[in-house]
XYZ file of C-alpha atoms in Angstrom:
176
model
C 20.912 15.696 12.216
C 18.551 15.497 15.352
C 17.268 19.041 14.084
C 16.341 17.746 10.487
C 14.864 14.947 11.829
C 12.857 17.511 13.779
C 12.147 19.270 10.927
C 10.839 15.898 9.055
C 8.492 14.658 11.978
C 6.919 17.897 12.229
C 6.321 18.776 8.332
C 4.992 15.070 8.298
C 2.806 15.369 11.065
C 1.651 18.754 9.759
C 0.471 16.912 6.231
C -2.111 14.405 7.862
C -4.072 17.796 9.186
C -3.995 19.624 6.103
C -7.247 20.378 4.076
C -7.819 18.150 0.599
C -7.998 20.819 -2.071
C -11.333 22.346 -2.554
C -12.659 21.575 0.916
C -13.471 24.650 3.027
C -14.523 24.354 6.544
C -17.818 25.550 7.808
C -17.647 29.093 9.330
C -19.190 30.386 12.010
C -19.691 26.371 13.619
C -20.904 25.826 16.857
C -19.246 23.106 18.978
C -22.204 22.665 21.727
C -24.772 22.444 19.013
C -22.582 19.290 17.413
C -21.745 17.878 20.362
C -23.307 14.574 21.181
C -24.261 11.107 19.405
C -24.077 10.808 15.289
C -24.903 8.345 12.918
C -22.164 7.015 10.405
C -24.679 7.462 7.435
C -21.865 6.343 4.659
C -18.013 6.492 4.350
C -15.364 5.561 2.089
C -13.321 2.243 2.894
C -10.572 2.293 5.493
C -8.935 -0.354 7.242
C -10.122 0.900 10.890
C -13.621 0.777 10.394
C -13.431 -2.069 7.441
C -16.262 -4.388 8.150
C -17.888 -2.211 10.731
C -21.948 -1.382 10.602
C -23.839 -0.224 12.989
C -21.091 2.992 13.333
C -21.914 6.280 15.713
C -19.447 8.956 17.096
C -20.122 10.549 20.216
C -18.503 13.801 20.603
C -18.431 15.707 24.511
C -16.336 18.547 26.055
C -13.204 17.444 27.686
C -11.872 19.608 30.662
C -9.331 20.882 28.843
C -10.793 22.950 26.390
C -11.049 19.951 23.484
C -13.322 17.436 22.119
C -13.613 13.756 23.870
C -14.614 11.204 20.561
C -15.665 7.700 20.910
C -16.193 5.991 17.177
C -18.026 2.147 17.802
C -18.865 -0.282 15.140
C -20.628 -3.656 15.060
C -18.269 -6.643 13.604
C -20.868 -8.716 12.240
C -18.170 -11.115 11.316
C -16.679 -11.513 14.467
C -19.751 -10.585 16.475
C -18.076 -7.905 18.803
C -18.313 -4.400 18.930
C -15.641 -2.599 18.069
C -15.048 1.167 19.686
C -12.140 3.796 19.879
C -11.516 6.924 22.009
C -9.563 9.992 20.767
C -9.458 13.510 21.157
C -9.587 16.401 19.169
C -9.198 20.127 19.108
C -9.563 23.062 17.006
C -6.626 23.524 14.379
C -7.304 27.609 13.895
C -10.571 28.613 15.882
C -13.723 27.348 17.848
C -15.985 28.977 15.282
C -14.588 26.918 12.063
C -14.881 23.421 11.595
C -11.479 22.557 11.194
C -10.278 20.015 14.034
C -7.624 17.656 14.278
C -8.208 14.627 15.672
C -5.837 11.853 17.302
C -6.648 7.901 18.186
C -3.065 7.091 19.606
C -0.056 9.395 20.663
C 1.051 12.200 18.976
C -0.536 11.536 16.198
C -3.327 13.961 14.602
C -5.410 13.950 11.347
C -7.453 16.049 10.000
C -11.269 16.589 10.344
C -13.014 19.160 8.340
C -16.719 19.318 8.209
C -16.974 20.871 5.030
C -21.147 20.644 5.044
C -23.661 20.981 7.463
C -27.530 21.522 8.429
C -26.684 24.685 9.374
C -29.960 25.305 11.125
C -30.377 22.368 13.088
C -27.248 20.151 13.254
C -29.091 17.277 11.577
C -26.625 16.030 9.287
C -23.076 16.675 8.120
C -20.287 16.294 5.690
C -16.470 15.528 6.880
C -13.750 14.790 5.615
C -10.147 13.655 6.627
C -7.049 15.279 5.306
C -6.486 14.124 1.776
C -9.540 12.615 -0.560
C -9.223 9.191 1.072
C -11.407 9.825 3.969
C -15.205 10.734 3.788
C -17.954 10.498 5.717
C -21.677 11.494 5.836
C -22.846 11.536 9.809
C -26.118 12.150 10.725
C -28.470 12.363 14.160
C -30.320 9.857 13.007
C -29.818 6.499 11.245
C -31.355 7.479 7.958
C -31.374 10.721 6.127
C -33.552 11.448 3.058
C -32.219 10.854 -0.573
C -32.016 14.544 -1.351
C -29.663 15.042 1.807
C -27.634 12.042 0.554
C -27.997 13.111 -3.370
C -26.286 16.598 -2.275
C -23.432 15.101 -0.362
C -22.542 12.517 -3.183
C -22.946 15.896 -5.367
C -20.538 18.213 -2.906
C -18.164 15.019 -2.197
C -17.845 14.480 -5.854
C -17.669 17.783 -6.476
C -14.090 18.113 -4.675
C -12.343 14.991 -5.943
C -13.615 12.270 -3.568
C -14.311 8.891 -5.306
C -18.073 9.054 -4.786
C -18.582 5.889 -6.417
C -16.856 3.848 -3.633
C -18.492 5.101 -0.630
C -19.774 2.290 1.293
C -24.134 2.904 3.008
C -23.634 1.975 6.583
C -26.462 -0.385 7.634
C -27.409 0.739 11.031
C -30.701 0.070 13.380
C -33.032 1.913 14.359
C -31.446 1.775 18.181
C -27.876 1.091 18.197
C -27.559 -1.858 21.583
C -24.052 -1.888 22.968
């Protein structure tokens, strides 16, 4: 029994860091270049962000090899900000975008950047393991249409509900 259950747990914990079909991680990605502050340019709903403007992620080397993340969010409604740490490393290799990422214990999901400004980091596409999660980050709190227009395009493009994504309002400085 205690093996089955074994079995189970892992085979469950392997499905939340699974790809969504049709999403293909970025090759030949380059952790120092992404490393540092984003912008949470827009996102589909989720309980732990629900509510939340204002969002960044700020991604640094931990000594062990993986990826320190700290996601904060403004709660207009309650008037506090909100902010999480995790960590995260690389599911098959350093040079594809293909991470999983955990916010408490054991427990990892997936994140896939599955676009990306290539040449300069600017802007990216991620999503989570299944079509429920999205998000568009960027380096700065606004990104031009046509950026925006070819996400919605890519994101729709691979069976994520496009028409639900929620624009993050954000400043121009994010105070904390």
């Amino acid at each position: 029994m205690k093996k089955f259950l074994l079995i189970m747990s892992a085979l469950i914990l392997q499905g939340c860091t699974g790809l969504p079909d049709n999403v293909e991680p970025v090759k030949d990605f380059e952790l120092n270049r992404y490393l540092g502050q984003w912008y949470e340019i827009a996102r589909l709903d989720h309980s732990f962000e629900r509510g939340l403007s204002q969002v960044t992620a700020e991604y640094s080397l931990k000594p062990d090899g993986g990826v320190k993340v700290i996601n904060r969010g403004y709660n207009a409604a309650k008037q506090k900000w909100k902010e999480a740490e995790g960590k995260a490393y690389f599911v098959n290799g350093a040079d594809e975008a293909y991470l999983k990422v955990s916010f408490f214990g054991p427990f990892y999901g997936a994140y896939v950047v599955f676009g990306l400004d290539k040449q300069a980091y600017q802007y990216a596409f991620v999503s989570g393991p299944d079509t429920d999660y999205l998000w568009l980050l960027a380096r700065t709190p606004t990104l031009s249409p046509e950026v925006i227009k070819q996400f919605v395009e890519m994101a729709s493009a691979r069976g994520f509900d496009t028409d639900n994504l929620i624009y993050v309002e954000q400043k121009a400085e994010v105070k904390q």
